[in-house]
Every structure is written in structure tokens, then in C-alpha cells.
Amino acid sequence: MNVVVCVKQIPDPANPGKLTSETHTIVRDGKLILDDSDAYGVEMALQLVDAAGGGEVTLVSMAPHSETSGLRTALAMGAAKAILVSDDALAGSDALSTAKVLAAAIKRAEPDLVIAATESTDGYTGTTPVQVAEVLGWPSISFAKKVAVADGTVKVDRQTETGYDSVEVSLPALVTVTAGVVEPRYPSFKGIMAAKGKPVEELKVTDLGLEPGQVGAAGARQEVVSVEPAEARKAGEIVVDEGDGYEKIVAFLEQIKVI
């Protein structure tokens, strides 16, 4: 069984993020790290391949400056190889442009299953994975808390607000996983050393059969026109309970339409 995991390499959240003054997009200079959300997808893929008795996990990523630091972390976990799309033409890509690029790269790997995080921790659109599935023409299942593959189908417990739904679709398919689906392993020293020699195929937009005008700022269908600082948190109201505190709480909950 061959599984592709969509992996995003992001600026280290421990360092204050910066936006470009012209396009208001995130500055992605320097070392990028593996998005924590994607570690769950990598681990899920590795477990599915082990359960199938063979196959491999391929990573697919889109990042500037030929950056592979985050990919090497996932390779150290056990993934076999990676495909990196790195091209100046991708700067300013929106979610749909990103989906087109990832879908084209995924086709090269010819997987049985694609796994992605529900959303990235630096973008939070939550739309890219299902757009990838739509471009590929594959079924997709989101918010998976449990994943199993058997007899050409993928079975998922899909997390909902009230519990979960059991969903089953035929392969190939795309599944997005939640943080609770598995516990990601820590890369071992042996895995870290092995990752240095694992292949990372670097591609340009034209290698994928796409035109530069279809992606990046030129192909984007959305634009950030302004950015403003978040409003400072206002001081809360102090209520002295004189025996009628519960009434004030009820009145406040009614005011904000909680009850």
C-alpha cells in the first residue's frame, strides 16, 4: 500500500511571525519546521503501511528556497521519500493554487491513499485538502479520528460535535486526520541519520504541467488588502455577590444569547 502525506513546512511558532509589507503574506525566510498537525498524518500513514504488510510513505510539500528541514523530520519518522515543489512563481499562492500544485505532485506518486492534516497551524483555512481531492476527482473524508484500510476501501470514524460518524469510501481517496488519531513517534537517532540519505525530488511548477500564471499571486483568487493589530482585551466587569449573583450571571448569559 502506498500512501502520500501532504506535509507543510512552517516558520517556527516559537519565533514571532512576520508579514511582508507589500502582500501581507507570512515571511518564510530561514529554516522551516514540520507543522505539528502533519506529524499525526505521517504517523497514521506509517501505521497503515505496516498494517498492510508492505508499501511506502511519500511526502509531498510546497515550500520556498528548496527548504527541506521539515521534510527531513518526517523522513526521520520513517517516510521513504519526498517530493518538494519549490519555485519563486508560487509566492502568494492561495489555497486553491496550492491545491492544484499538491494534486499535480500527488499524481506523480500514484498513491492508494492521501492523508493530510485538517488544517495548517500557520494558515487555518482548512480548505486545501478537500480542494486537492476535488482537483484529483477523488472522494474525501475530513476530521478522521480513526482510519482503517481493507479490501480497497478506507473506513473512517469522522469526529462530530456529538460523537462520530462511520464513513467508508473506495480507494483512492483523501483523508484529513485530527490530532487525536494517533500519537506521533519521536524520530530515533538511527532514523535521523537515515533521513539524510533519503531522496527528495525537487520540482518546478512547469515540471508539473502547470503554467506560472495559474499559481502564485498571479493565479490567486483572494488577496489580503489590509492587516490591523488585534483589539486590546478590555477589562472585565467585577460583580460583587450580594445574594443575587446568580441572577446577574443569568442576565449576562441571556445578553450574549448563550441561553
PDB file of N, CA and C in Angstrom, residues 40-41 44 47 144-147 177-183:
ATOM      1  N   TYR A  40       0.857  13.954  12.853  1.00  0.00           N
ATOM      2  CA  TYR A  40      -0.186  12.942  13.058  1.00  0.00           C
ATOM      3  C   TYR A  40      -0.482  12.207  11.751  1.00  0.00           C
ATOM      4  N   GLY A  41      -0.487  12.940  10.646  1.00  0.00           N
ATOM      5  CA  GLY A  41      -0.714  12.302   9.360  1.00  0.00           C
ATOM      6  C   GLY A  41       0.403  11.361   8.971  1.00  0.00           C
ATOM      7  N   MET A  44       0.053   8.210  11.081  1.00  0.00           N
ATOM      8  CA  MET A  44      -1.076   7.403  10.631  1.00  0.00           C
ATOM      9  C   MET A  44      -0.706   6.642   9.365  1.00  0.00           C
ATOM     10  N   GLN A  47       1.625   3.683  10.114  1.00  0.00           N
ATOM     11  CA  GLN A  47       0.910   2.564  10.730  1.00  0.00           C
ATOM     12  C   GLN A  47       0.057   1.815   9.710  1.00  0.00           C
ATOM     13  N   ALA A 144     -10.953  12.847  10.584  1.00  0.00           N
ATOM     14  CA  ALA A 144     -10.869  11.429  10.944  1.00  0.00           C
ATOM     15  C   ALA A 144     -10.208  11.257  12.309  1.00  0.00           C
ATOM     16  N   LYS A 145     -10.870  10.522  13.195  1.00  0.00           N
ATOM     17  CA  LYS A 145     -10.287  10.185  14.496  1.00  0.00           C
ATOM     18  C   LYS A 145      -9.840   8.728  14.545  1.00  0.00           C
ATOM     19  N   LYS A 146     -10.200   7.956  13.498  1.00  0.00           N
ATOM     20  CA  LYS A 146      -9.762   6.569  13.366  1.00  0.00           C
ATOM     21  C   LYS A 146      -9.798   6.214  11.888  1.00  0.00           C
ATOM     22  N   VAL A 147      -8.749   5.545  11.411  1.00  0.00           N
ATOM     23  CA  VAL A 147      -8.649   5.204   9.994  1.00  0.00           C
ATOM     24  C   VAL A 147      -8.229   3.747   9.849  1.00  0.00           C
ATOM     25  N   VAL A 177      -6.890  14.082   9.021  1.00  0.00           N
ATOM     26  CA  VAL A 177      -6.907  13.496  10.356  1.00  0.00           C
ATOM     27  C   VAL A 177      -6.832  14.578  11.437  1.00  0.00           C
ATOM     28  N   THR A 178      -7.409  14.267  12.589  1.00  0.00           N
ATOM     29  CA  THR A 178      -7.355  15.170  13.731  1.00  0.00           C
ATOM     30  C   THR A 178      -6.137  14.839  14.590  1.00  0.00           C
ATOM     31  N   ALA A 179      -5.888  15.691  15.575  1.00  0.00           N
ATOM     32  CA  ALA A 179      -4.718  15.497  16.437  1.00  0.00           C
ATOM     33  C   ALA A 179      -4.829  14.250  17.302  1.00  0.00           C
ATOM     34  N   GLY A 180      -6.036  13.742  17.493  1.00  0.00           N
ATOM     35  CA  GLY A 180      -6.210  12.589  18.366  1.00  0.00           C
ATOM     36  C   GLY A 180      -6.187  11.255  17.659  1.00  0.00           C
ATOM     37  N   VAL A 181      -5.881  11.227  16.368  1.00  0.00           N
ATOM     38  CA  VAL A 181      -5.990   9.983  15.612  1.00  0.00           C
ATOM     39  C   VAL A 181      -4.921   8.961  16.038  1.00  0.00           C
ATOM     40  N   VAL A 182      -3.705   9.425  16.317  1.00  0.00           N
ATOM     41  CA  VAL A 182      -2.599   8.573  16.766  1.00  0.00           C
ATOM     42  C   VAL A 182      -1.646   9.441  17.591  1.00  0.00           C
ATOM     43  N   GLU A 183      -0.661   8.799  18.181  1.00  0.00           N
ATOM     44  CA  GLU A 183       0.392   9.535  18.891  1.00  0.00           C
ATOM     45  C   GLU A 183       1.659   9.457  18.052  1.00  0.00           C
TER      46      GLU A 183
END
